[in-house]
Amino acid sequence: MLQIIITLAIYIALVIPVGNYMYHIATNRKTFADPVFNRIDRMMYKVCRIKGEGMTWKQYAISLLMTNAVMVFVGYFILRVQGILLANPNQIEGMEPTLSFNTIISFMTNTNLQHYAGESGLSYLSQMVVITFMMFTSAATGYAACMAFCRGITGNSKGVGNFYEDLIRITTRILLPFSIVIGILLIWQGVPQTLAGTATVETIEGRLQDIAMGPVAALESIKHLGTNGGGFFGANSSTPFENPTIISNLIELYSMMLLPGACVITFGKMAAERKKEKAGNAVAKIKRNVTCFGSQGRTIFAAMSILFLVGLTVCYLAEKSGNPLLAEAGLDQTIGNMEGKEVRFGVAQSALFTTTTTSFTTGTVNNMHDSLTPLGGMIPMLHMMLNCVFGGKGVGLMNMIMYVILAVFLCGLMIGRTPEYLNKKIEGKEMKLVAIVLIIHPLLILGFSALAVMTGAGQEGITNPGFHGLSQVLYEYASSAANNGSGFEGLADNTYFWNITTGLAMFFGRYIAMIAQLAIAGSFLAKRRVNETVGTLRTDNVLFVFILVFVVYIFAALTFFPALALGPIAEHLVLWMP
């Protein structure tokens, strides 16, 4: 437990300066790196003929969708014909059509759900030109949408920004330089970076073994930084070639935690800047400059932290308690449930990695989630169902603000006042859009899960009987809809049914919510500010933090509890109370 506390304390120390740096980029303020990156950005603007003109939310959304569509078509083509292209020393054939569809949608939506093993399913060209490229662009797309959303909600500019400009600035100033540093650190720890083919070696037993290699470190760095999660190898970050040491494990942990947390700080500072400009006096400026998060950002960060810590505690204690069936079989459970875990990480770092990868919607794994105890496996599933516990690529922040607006609306109804957030009235249009965002996620998870257990094609993929089989299905669609990408890997998912249905869940789960959230930002931006009064509900204090957490849990209980009761909860009761 002590190592978990120290790890999280170091994270807090790291996320604050990164959040401040992101705030300067989002608001086009000066940074120490401008002399270098300004030249690069201007060159790219000139080549791509980007004028940097402001966009409305509709123009921003259309630009985002069209850019992503072009990448999808090009990437799909490369995956289909990779067998006849260059950089394919292992002679890997082109992907089957539905698997290509699932893979390209998966990586364009920042999900990285893998129904294939990377070392045997993709050529080096596909790994670099499609997979690694998509990891950069999908992450940059999400963060660009988040920055546009923050501008609209806080009303700090006349428009939501320019998508192409945001995409380039986030890539050149955040993702590329950070990835280079992280990649070098991983190479230092022993992660391979080579274009050589599979190596055949003689083991100490005198037998021959093929060892897959490749440009692993380059993919690993953006895989975590961009909250992507797709591994170069099928075993992901549990294999020593992706995650060899405890130091590399910490590097990967911090990589996937940094930017989602920094987005919250960026939003808080943008909201604080708006209030500072409104106050227009030196006292307010001094007061606003001393805070690291901004009052609104602090509230959201605190609520997310409570949700994260509650989940982490349950997951850790569940795994630490061990498996009673293994204890009955005579296996020592004093160090906890080690099934599916790496000895070099143990229960503590495995529980932390599990909770982090599903809270920050990365999807990378350093242990097998299918081998978690029922309650230990329920936590990552629940956090993907909530999809607002920090989240990845800025989506967690946008989803949490949906809950903020819902909480303000409910509290406003209780006291008989028109609900307001950031001095803007919340009206019917905004609540309808919020309802779309909050309803589409459970609809995709529960709807496709019901379809899977009702049809023969879906049932063929379920390899575990009873309650755990339902947990496998729920986890797969929760991971798809939340754009996470991890899975209970006992599921036989490389079939037409699973490739198509999870592909649709990933697509609709990302773009419907994102467009609705940009529409909310545009609506807020067009509204006139209203003055605060004595009856205005404050959203920057401790009371609202607990209101927000309560609303999130109530929504989850009403929506997902019946399904969870039939899956992991029932499995836990059978395991511990036979």
Coordinates of C-alpha atoms in Angstrom, one line a residue:
M1 CA 0.0 0.0 0.0
L2 CA 2.9 2.4 0.8
Q3 CA 4.3 2.0 -2.8
I4 CA 0.9 3.0 -4.2
I5 CA 0.7 6.1 -2.0
I6 CA 4.2 7.2 -3.0
T7 CA 3.4 6.5 -6.7
L8 CA 0.3 8.7 -6.6
A9 CA 2.1 11.5 -4.7
I10 CA 4.7 11.6 -7.4
Y11 CA 2.0 11.8 -10.0
I12 CA 0.4 14.9 -8.4
A13 CA 3.8 16.6 -8.4
L14 CA 4.2 15.8 -12.1
V15 CA 0.7 16.6 -13.4
I16 CA 0.7 20.2 -12.2
P17 CA 3.5 21.6 -14.4
V18 CA 2.3 19.5 -17.3
G19 CA -1.2 21.0 -16.8
N20 CA 0.2 24.5 -16.8
Y21 CA 2.1 23.8 -20.0
M22 CA -1.1 22.4 -21.7
Y23 CA -3.0 25.5 -20.6
H24 CA -0.5 27.7 -22.3
I25 CA -0.8 25.7 -25.5
A26 CA -4.6 25.6 -25.4
T27 CA -4.8 29.4 -25.0
N28 CA -1.9 30.2 -27.4
R29 CA 0.2 31.7 -24.7
K30 CA 4.0 31.8 -24.7
T31 CA 6.0 28.8 -23.6
F32 CA 9.7 28.1 -23.3
A33 CA 9.6 25.9 -26.4
D34 CA 8.1 28.5 -28.8
P35 CA 11.4 29.4 -30.6
V36 CA 11.6 25.8 -31.8
F37 CA 8.0 24.8 -32.3
N38 CA 6.7 28.0 -33.9
R39 CA 8.9 27.4 -36.9
I40 CA 7.8 23.8 -37.2
D41 CA 4.1 24.7 -36.9
R42 CA 4.3 27.6 -39.4
M43 CA 6.0 25.3 -41.9
M44 CA 3.2 22.7 -41.5
Y45 CA 0.5 25.4 -41.7
K46 CA 2.1 26.6 -45.0
V47 CA 2.3 23.1 -46.5
C48 CA -1.2 22.2 -45.5
R49 CA -2.6 25.7 -46.3
I50 CA -4.0 26.2 -42.8
K51 CA -5.0 29.8 -42.3
G52 CA -5.9 29.4 -38.6
E53 CA -9.3 31.0 -38.9
G54 CA -11.7 30.4 -36.0
M55 CA -14.4 27.8 -36.5
T56 CA -17.9 27.4 -35.2
W57 CA -18.6 24.1 -33.3
K58 CA -20.2 22.7 -36.5
Q59 CA -17.2 23.5 -38.7
Y60 CA -14.9 22.1 -36.0
A61 CA -16.9 18.8 -35.8
I62 CA -17.1 18.4 -39.6
S63 CA -13.3 19.0 -39.9
L64 CA -12.7 16.4 -37.2
L65 CA -14.9 13.8 -38.8
M66 CA -13.6 14.3 -42.3
T67 CA -9.9 14.2 -41.2
N68 CA -10.6 11.0 -39.3
A69 CA -12.5 9.5 -42.3
V70 CA -9.5 10.0 -44.6
M71 CA -7.2 8.3 -42.1
V72 CA -9.6 5.4 -41.8
F73 CA -9.8 4.7 -45.5
V74 CA -6.0 4.9 -46.0
G75 CA -5.3 2.7 -43.0
Y76 CA -7.9 0.1 -43.9
F77 CA -6.3 -0.2 -47.4
I78 CA -2.8 -0.7 -45.9
L79 CA -4.0 -3.4 -43.5
R80 CA -5.7 -5.3 -46.3
V81 CA -2.6 -5.3 -48.6
Q82 CA 0.2 -5.4 -46.0
G83 CA 1.3 -8.8 -47.3
I84 CA 2.7 -7.3 -50.6
L85 CA 4.1 -4.1 -49.1
L86 CA 7.6 -3.3 -47.7
A87 CA 9.0 -3.7 -44.2
N88 CA 7.5 -7.2 -43.8
P89 CA 10.4 -9.5 -42.9
N90 CA 8.1 -12.1 -41.3
Q91 CA 5.9 -12.4 -44.4
I92 CA 2.7 -11.6 -42.7
E93 CA -0.4 -11.8 -44.9
G94 CA -3.1 -9.1 -45.3
M95 CA -5.8 -8.8 -42.7
E96 CA -9.3 -10.4 -43.2
P97 CA -12.0 -7.7 -44.0
T98 CA -13.9 -7.7 -40.7
L99 CA -10.7 -7.8 -38.7
S100 CA -9.3 -4.9 -40.7
F101 CA -12.6 -3.0 -40.1
N102 CA -12.4 -3.6 -36.4
T103 CA -8.7 -2.8 -36.2
I104 CA -8.8 0.5 -38.1
I105 CA -11.9 1.7 -36.2
S106 CA -10.3 0.6 -33.0
F107 CA -7.1 2.7 -33.5
M108 CA -8.9 5.7 -35.1
T109 CA -11.2 6.0 -32.1
N110 CA -8.3 5.7 -29.7
T111 CA -9.6 2.3 -28.4
N112 CA -6.9 0.0 -29.5
L113 CA -9.1 -3.1 -29.0
Q114 CA -7.0 -5.9 -30.5
H115 CA -8.6 -9.1 -31.9
Y116 CA -5.2 -10.1 -33.2
A117 CA -1.7 -10.7 -31.8
G118 CA 0.5 -7.8 -32.9
E119 CA 3.6 -9.8 -33.4
S120 CA 1.9 -12.2 -35.8
G121 CA -0.9 -10.1 -37.3
L122 CA 0.8 -7.0 -38.5
S123 CA 3.9 -6.2 -40.6
Y124 CA 6.4 -3.6 -39.4
L125 CA 5.0 -1.2 -41.9
S126 CA 1.5 -1.6 -40.6
Q127 CA 2.8 -1.2 -37.0
M128 CA 4.5 2.1 -37.8
V129 CA 2.4 3.7 -40.6
V130 CA -1.0 2.6 -39.4
I131 CA -0.9 1.7 -35.7
T132 CA 1.7 4.1 -34.4
F133 CA 0.5 6.9 -36.7
M134 CA -3.1 6.4 -35.5
M135 CA -2.0 6.4 -31.9
F136 CA -0.7 10.0 -32.5
T137 CA -3.6 11.3 -34.5
S138 CA -6.4 9.7 -32.5
A139 CA -5.0 11.1 -29.3
A140 CA -4.5 14.5 -30.8
T141 CA -8.0 14.4 -32.1
G142 CA -9.4 13.7 -28.7
Y143 CA -7.3 16.4 -27.0
A144 CA -8.2 18.9 -29.7
A145 CA -11.9 18.3 -29.2
C146 CA -11.4 18.7 -25.4
M147 CA -9.6 22.0 -25.9
A148 CA -12.4 23.3 -28.2
F149 CA -14.9 22.1 -25.6
C150 CA -13.1 23.9 -22.8
R151 CA -13.0 27.2 -24.8
G152 CA -16.7 27.0 -25.5
I153 CA -17.7 26.1 -21.9
T154 CA -15.5 28.8 -20.3
G155 CA -16.2 31.4 -23.0
N156 CA -12.6 32.5 -23.2
S157 CA -12.6 33.2 -26.9
K158 CA -15.0 34.2 -29.8
G159 CA -14.9 30.6 -31.2
V160 CA -14.0 27.1 -30.3
G161 CA -10.7 27.3 -32.2
N162 CA -9.4 25.8 -35.4
F163 CA -9.3 22.0 -35.5
Y164 CA -6.3 21.7 -37.9
E165 CA -4.3 24.1 -35.9
D166 CA -5.1 22.3 -32.6
L167 CA -4.3 19.0 -34.1
I168 CA -0.8 20.1 -35.2
R169 CA 0.0 22.0 -32.0
I170 CA -0.9 19.1 -29.8
T171 CA 1.1 16.7 -31.9
T172 CA 4.2 18.8 -32.2
R173 CA 4.3 20.4 -28.8
I174 CA 3.0 17.6 -26.6
L175 CA 2.8 14.2 -28.1
L176 CA 6.0 14.1 -30.2
P177 CA 8.5 15.5 -27.7
F178 CA 7.0 13.7 -24.7
S179 CA 7.0 10.4 -26.7
I180 CA 10.7 10.8 -27.7
V181 CA 11.7 11.2 -24.1
I182 CA 9.6 8.3 -22.9
G183 CA 10.8 6.1 -25.7
I184 CA 14.4 6.8 -24.8
L185 CA 13.7 6.0 -21.1
L186 CA 12.0 2.7 -22.1
I187 CA 15.0 1.7 -24.4
W188 CA 17.2 2.5 -21.3
Q189 CA 15.2 -0.1 -19.4
G190 CA 15.5 -2.8 -22.1
V191 CA 12.6 -2.3 -24.4
P192 CA 13.7 -3.2 -28.0
Q193 CA 13.7 -0.7 -30.9
T194 CA 14.8 -2.5 -34.1
L195 CA 13.7 -3.3 -37.6
A196 CA 15.2 -6.7 -37.5
G197 CA 13.0 -9.7 -38.0
T198 CA 12.1 -12.5 -35.6
A199 CA 15.2 -13.9 -33.9
T200 CA 15.6 -17.7 -33.5
V201 CA 17.6 -18.6 -30.4
E202 CA 18.6 -21.8 -28.6
T203 CA 17.2 -22.1 -25.1
I204 CA 19.0 -23.5 -22.1
E205 CA 17.1 -26.7 -22.6
G206 CA 18.7 -27.0 -26.1
R207 CA 15.5 -26.2 -28.0
L208 CA 14.9 -23.5 -30.6
Q209 CA 12.6 -20.6 -29.9
D210 CA 11.4 -17.7 -32.0
I211 CA 11.6 -14.3 -30.3
A212 CA 9.5 -11.6 -31.9
M213 CA 11.1 -8.1 -31.9
G214 CA 10.6 -4.8 -33.7
P215 CA 10.2 -1.0 -33.2
V216 CA 8.6 -1.7 -29.8
A217 CA 9.8 1.4 -27.7
A218 CA 8.5 3.9 -30.3
L219 CA 5.0 2.3 -30.1
E220 CA 5.1 1.9 -26.3
S221 CA 5.8 5.5 -25.6
I222 CA 2.8 6.9 -27.6
K223 CA 0.7 3.9 -26.6
H224 CA 0.7 5.1 -23.0
L225 CA 1.1 8.9 -23.5
G226 CA -1.9 9.0 -25.9
T227 CA -4.0 6.6 -23.7
N228 CA -4.1 4.2 -26.6
G229 CA -3.2 0.9 -25.0
G230 CA -2.7 -1.4 -28.0
G231 CA 0.4 -3.5 -27.5
F232 CA 3.1 -4.5 -30.0
F233 CA 2.8 -8.0 -28.6
G234 CA -0.4 -9.9 -27.8
A235 CA 0.5 -10.0 -24.0
N236 CA 0.8 -6.2 -24.0
S237 CA 2.7 -4.7 -21.1
S238 CA 2.8 -7.9 -19.1
T239 CA 5.6 -9.2 -21.5
P240 CA 9.2 -8.2 -20.5
F241 CA 9.8 -6.9 -24.1
E242 CA 7.2 -4.1 -23.5
N243 CA 7.6 -3.6 -19.7
P244 CA 10.7 -5.3 -18.4
T245 CA 11.3 -3.6 -15.0
I246 CA 9.5 -1.9 -12.1
I247 CA 11.0 1.4 -13.4
S248 CA 9.5 0.9 -16.9
N249 CA 6.2 0.0 -15.2
L250 CA 6.2 3.4 -13.4
I251 CA 7.2 5.2 -16.6
E252 CA 4.2 3.7 -18.4
L253 CA 1.9 4.4 -15.4
Y254 CA 2.8 8.1 -15.3
S255 CA 2.7 8.3 -19.1
M256 CA -0.9 7.3 -19.3
M257 CA -1.9 9.4 -16.2
L258 CA -0.3 12.7 -17.1
L259 CA -2.3 14.2 -19.9
P260 CA -5.8 13.3 -18.7
G261 CA -5.1 14.9 -15.4
A262 CA -3.4 17.8 -17.1
C263 CA -6.6 18.4 -19.1
V264 CA -8.5 19.0 -15.8
I265 CA -5.9 21.6 -14.7
T266 CA -6.1 23.3 -18.1
F267 CA -9.9 23.6 -17.8
G268 CA -9.6 24.9 -14.3
K269 CA -7.1 27.6 -15.3
M270 CA -9.3 28.6 -18.3
A271 CA -12.3 29.0 -16.0
A272 CA -10.2 30.9 -13.5
E273 CA -8.9 33.2 -16.3
R274 CA -12.4 34.0 -17.3
K275 CA -13.3 35.1 -13.8
K276 CA -10.1 37.0 -13.5
E277 CA -10.9 39.0 -16.6
K278 CA -14.4 39.6 -15.3
A279 CA -13.2 40.8 -11.9
G280 CA -10.6 43.2 -13.5
N281 CA -8.7 44.0 -10.4
A282 CA -5.3 43.2 -9.0
V283 CA -6.6 41.5 -5.9
A284 CA -8.5 38.9 -8.0
K285 CA -5.5 38.4 -10.2
I286 CA -3.3 37.6 -7.3
K287 CA -5.9 35.3 -5.8
R288 CA -6.3 33.4 -9.1
N289 CA -2.6 33.0 -9.8
V290 CA -1.8 31.2 -6.5
T291 CA -4.0 28.2 -7.3
C292 CA -2.6 25.3 -9.3
F293 CA -5.9 23.9 -10.5
G294 CA -8.3 26.7 -10.6
S295 CA -11.4 26.4 -8.3
Q296 CA -13.5 24.7 -11.0
G297 CA -10.7 22.4 -12.0
R298 CA -10.0 21.6 -8.3
T299 CA -13.6 20.4 -7.8
I300 CA -13.6 18.1 -10.8
F301 CA -10.1 16.8 -10.0
A302 CA -11.2 16.0 -6.4
A303 CA -14.3 14.2 -7.5
M304 CA -12.4 12.1 -10.1
S305 CA -9.8 11.4 -7.4
I306 CA -12.4 10.1 -5.0
L307 CA -13.9 7.8 -7.6
F308 CA -10.4 6.6 -8.5
L309 CA -9.3 5.9 -5.0
V310 CA -12.5 4.1 -4.0
G311 CA -12.1 1.8 -7.0
L312 CA -8.4 1.3 -6.4
T313 CA -9.0 0.4 -2.7
V314 CA -11.7 -2.2 -3.7
C315 CA -9.5 -3.7 -6.4
Y316 CA -6.4 -3.9 -4.2
L317 CA -8.2 -5.4 -1.2
A318 CA -10.0 -7.9 -3.5
E319 CA -6.8 -9.1 -5.1
K320 CA -5.0 -9.1 -1.7
S321 CA -7.6 -11.4 -0.3
G322 CA -6.7 -14.1 -2.7
N323 CA -8.8 -16.9 -4.2
P324 CA -10.6 -19.2 -1.7
L325 CA -10.7 -22.0 -4.3
L326 CA -7.0 -21.9 -4.7
A327 CA -6.6 -21.9 -1.0
E328 CA -8.7 -25.0 -0.7
A329 CA -6.5 -26.6 -3.3
G330 CA -3.5 -26.0 -1.0
L331 CA -2.0 -23.0 -2.7
D332 CA -0.7 -20.3 -0.4
Q333 CA -2.7 -17.1 -0.7
T334 CA -0.9 -14.9 1.8
I335 CA 0.5 -12.6 -0.8
G336 CA -2.9 -12.5 -2.6
N337 CA -4.2 -13.6 -5.9
M338 CA -1.2 -14.0 -8.2
E339 CA -3.0 -15.8 -11.0
G340 CA -2.4 -13.9 -14.2
K341 CA 0.1 -11.5 -12.6
E342 CA 3.8 -10.9 -13.1
V343 CA 6.0 -11.7 -10.1
R344 CA 8.1 -8.6 -10.8
F345 CA 5.1 -6.4 -10.2
G346 CA 3.1 -8.2 -7.5
V347 CA -0.5 -7.5 -6.3
A348 CA 0.0 -3.8 -5.5
Q349 CA 1.4 -2.6 -8.8
S350 CA -0.9 -4.9 -10.7
A351 CA -4.0 -3.5 -8.9
L352 CA -2.8 0.1 -9.4
F353 CA -2.1 -0.6 -13.1
T354 CA -5.5 -2.2 -13.6
T355 CA -7.4 0.6 -12.0
T356 CA -5.3 3.2 -13.8
T357 CA -5.6 1.8 -17.3
T358 CA -9.4 1.6 -17.1
S359 CA -9.9 4.9 -15.2
F360 CA -7.7 6.8 -17.7
T361 CA -9.2 4.6 -20.6
T362 CA -5.8 3.5 -21.9
G363 CA -6.4 -0.3 -22.1
T364 CA -2.8 -1.4 -21.7
V365 CA -2.4 -4.3 -19.2
N366 CA 0.5 -5.6 -17.1
N367 CA -1.6 -8.5 -15.8
M368 CA -4.5 -10.6 -17.2
H369 CA -7.8 -9.0 -16.3
D370 CA -9.6 -12.3 -17.0
S371 CA -7.8 -13.8 -14.0
L372 CA -8.8 -11.0 -11.5
T373 CA -11.0 -11.9 -8.6
P374 CA -14.7 -11.1 -9.3
L375 CA -14.7 -7.8 -7.4
G376 CA -11.2 -7.0 -8.6
G377 CA -12.5 -7.4 -12.2
M378 CA -15.7 -5.5 -11.5
I379 CA -13.7 -2.3 -10.7
P380 CA -12.1 -1.8 -14.2
M381 CA -15.5 -2.8 -15.7
L382 CA -17.3 -0.2 -13.6
H383 CA -14.8 2.6 -14.3
M384 CA -15.2 2.0 -18.1
M385 CA -19.0 2.1 -17.6
L386 CA -18.7 5.4 -15.8
N387 CA -16.2 6.7 -18.4
C388 CA -15.5 9.9 -16.4
V389 CA -12.8 8.8 -13.8
F390 CA -10.1 11.0 -15.5
G391 CA -10.6 9.2 -18.7
G392 CA -8.3 9.4 -21.7
K393 CA -7.5 12.0 -24.5
G394 CA -9.7 14.6 -22.8
V395 CA -12.8 12.6 -23.0
G396 CA -13.0 11.9 -19.2
L397 CA -13.0 15.7 -18.5
M398 CA -15.8 16.3 -21.1
N399 CA -17.9 13.4 -19.7
M400 CA -17.4 14.5 -16.1
I401 CA -18.6 18.0 -17.0
M402 CA -21.8 16.3 -18.4
Y403 CA -22.3 15.0 -14.9
V404 CA -21.5 18.5 -13.5
I405 CA -24.3 20.0 -15.6
L406 CA -26.6 17.2 -14.6
A407 CA -25.8 17.7 -10.9
V408 CA -26.4 21.5 -11.2
F409 CA -29.6 20.9 -13.1
L410 CA -31.0 18.5 -10.4
C411 CA -29.9 20.8 -7.6
G412 CA -31.5 23.8 -9.4
L413 CA -34.8 21.9 -9.6
M414 CA -34.7 21.1 -5.9
I415 CA -34.3 24.8 -4.9
G416 CA -36.6 26.1 -7.6
R417 CA -34.0 28.2 -9.5
T418 CA -32.9 28.2 -13.1
P419 CA -29.6 26.1 -13.0
E420 CA -26.4 28.0 -13.9
Y421 CA -22.9 26.8 -14.6
L422 CA -20.0 29.2 -15.1
N423 CA -22.4 32.1 -15.1
K424 CA -24.4 30.6 -18.0
K425 CA -28.0 29.4 -17.7
I426 CA -28.6 25.7 -18.4
E427 CA -31.7 25.3 -20.5
G428 CA -33.6 22.6 -22.3
K429 CA -31.3 22.4 -25.3
E430 CA -28.2 21.7 -23.2
M431 CA -30.0 19.1 -21.1
K432 CA -31.2 17.2 -24.2
L433 CA -27.6 17.1 -25.5
V434 CA -26.3 16.0 -22.0
A435 CA -29.0 13.2 -22.0
I436 CA -27.8 12.0 -25.4
V437 CA -24.2 11.8 -24.1
L438 CA -25.1 10.0 -20.9
I439 CA -27.6 7.6 -22.6
I440 CA -25.6 6.5 -25.6
H441 CA -22.9 4.9 -23.5
P442 CA -25.0 2.5 -21.5
L443 CA -27.2 1.9 -24.6
L444 CA -24.2 0.6 -26.5
I445 CA -22.9 -1.5 -23.7
L446 CA -26.1 -3.1 -22.5
G447 CA -27.7 -3.3 -26.0
F448 CA -24.8 -5.1 -27.7
S449 CA -24.3 -7.3 -24.6
A450 CA -27.9 -8.4 -24.8
L451 CA -27.5 -9.1 -28.5
A452 CA -24.4 -11.2 -27.8
V453 CA -26.0 -13.5 -25.2
M454 CA -29.2 -13.9 -27.3
T455 CA -27.6 -15.0 -30.6
G456 CA -25.6 -18.1 -31.5
A457 CA -22.8 -16.0 -33.1
G458 CA -22.3 -14.1 -29.9
Q459 CA -22.5 -17.2 -27.6
E460 CA -19.8 -19.0 -29.6
G461 CA -17.3 -16.5 -28.3
I462 CA -18.1 -17.0 -24.7
T463 CA -15.6 -19.5 -23.3
N464 CA -16.6 -19.3 -19.6
P465 CA -19.9 -20.7 -18.3
G466 CA -22.2 -18.9 -15.9
F467 CA -21.6 -15.6 -14.3
H468 CA -18.1 -15.1 -15.6
G469 CA -19.2 -15.6 -19.1
L470 CA -21.6 -12.6 -18.8
S471 CA -18.7 -10.6 -17.2
Q472 CA -16.6 -11.3 -20.3
V473 CA -19.4 -9.9 -22.6
L474 CA -20.0 -6.9 -20.5
Y475 CA -16.3 -6.1 -20.2
E476 CA -15.8 -6.4 -24.0
Y477 CA -18.6 -3.9 -24.8
A478 CA -17.8 -1.6 -21.9
S479 CA -14.2 -1.5 -23.2
S480 CA -15.4 -0.8 -26.7
A481 CA -17.9 1.9 -25.9
A482 CA -15.5 3.6 -23.5
N483 CA -12.7 3.5 -26.2
N484 CA -10.5 1.6 -23.7
G485 CA -9.4 -1.5 -25.5
S486 CA -8.5 -3.9 -22.7
G487 CA -10.4 -7.2 -22.4
F488 CA -11.2 -10.4 -20.6
E489 CA -9.0 -12.2 -23.0
G490 CA -10.7 -15.6 -22.6
L491 CA -13.3 -14.3 -25.0
A492 CA -13.0 -15.8 -28.5
D493 CA -13.6 -12.4 -30.2
N494 CA -11.9 -12.7 -33.6
T495 CA -15.2 -13.6 -35.5
Y496 CA -17.5 -11.7 -37.8
F497 CA -20.0 -11.0 -35.1
W498 CA -17.5 -9.7 -32.5
N499 CA -15.4 -7.7 -35.0
I500 CA -18.4 -5.9 -36.4
T501 CA -20.4 -5.3 -33.2
T502 CA -17.4 -4.1 -31.2
G503 CA -16.4 -1.9 -34.2
L504 CA -19.8 -0.3 -34.2
A505 CA -19.7 0.2 -30.4
M506 CA -16.3 1.9 -30.7
F507 CA -17.4 4.2 -33.5
F508 CA -20.7 5.4 -32.1
G509 CA -19.3 5.5 -28.5
R510 CA -16.7 8.0 -29.6
Y511 CA -18.2 10.2 -32.3
I512 CA -21.9 10.6 -31.1
A513 CA -20.8 11.8 -27.7
M514 CA -18.0 14.0 -29.0
I515 CA -20.3 15.8 -31.5
A516 CA -22.9 16.4 -28.8
Q517 CA -20.3 17.7 -26.4
L518 CA -19.0 20.2 -29.1
A519 CA -22.6 21.3 -29.6
I520 CA -23.0 21.9 -25.9
A521 CA -19.7 24.0 -26.0
G522 CA -21.1 26.0 -28.9
S523 CA -24.4 26.6 -27.1
F524 CA -22.6 27.8 -24.0
L525 CA -20.4 30.1 -26.0
A526 CA -23.4 31.8 -27.6
K527 CA -25.1 32.4 -24.2
R528 CA -24.9 35.7 -22.3
R529 CA -23.3 35.6 -18.9
V530 CA -25.5 36.2 -15.9
N531 CA -24.4 37.6 -12.5
E532 CA -24.0 35.4 -9.5
T533 CA -26.5 35.9 -6.7
V534 CA -27.0 34.7 -3.2
G535 CA -29.1 31.8 -4.5
T536 CA -26.5 30.7 -7.2
L537 CA -25.3 27.1 -6.6
R538 CA -21.5 27.1 -6.0
T539 CA -19.7 24.5 -8.0
D540 CA -16.2 25.2 -6.5
N541 CA -16.6 23.9 -3.0
V542 CA -16.3 20.7 -1.0
L543 CA -20.1 20.2 -0.8
F544 CA -20.4 20.1 -4.6
V545 CA -17.5 17.6 -4.9
F546 CA -19.6 15.1 -2.9
I547 CA -22.8 16.0 -4.8
L548 CA -21.0 15.2 -8.0
V549 CA -19.6 11.9 -6.8
F550 CA -23.1 11.0 -5.5
V551 CA -24.7 11.8 -8.8
V552 CA -22.1 9.7 -10.7
Y553 CA -22.6 6.7 -8.4
I554 CA -26.4 7.0 -8.5
F555 CA -26.4 7.1 -12.3
A556 CA -24.2 4.0 -12.4
A557 CA -26.3 2.1 -9.8
L558 CA -29.5 2.8 -11.7
T559 CA -28.0 1.9 -15.1
F560 CA -25.5 -0.9 -14.6
F561 CA -26.2 -2.5 -11.2
P562 CA -28.6 -5.2 -12.6
A563 CA -26.0 -6.3 -15.1
L564 CA -23.2 -6.2 -12.6
A565 CA -25.3 -8.2 -10.1
L566 CA -25.7 -11.0 -12.7
G567 CA -22.0 -10.9 -13.5
P568 CA -19.1 -10.2 -11.1
I569 CA -21.2 -9.7 -8.0
A570 CA -23.0 -13.0 -8.4
E571 CA -19.7 -14.7 -9.1
H572 CA -18.2 -13.2 -6.0
L573 CA -21.0 -14.5 -3.8
V574 CA -20.7 -18.0 -5.3
L575 CA -17.0 -17.9 -4.7
W576 CA -17.0 -16.7 -1.1
M577 CA -20.4 -18.0 0.0
P578 CA -20.9 -21.4 -1.7

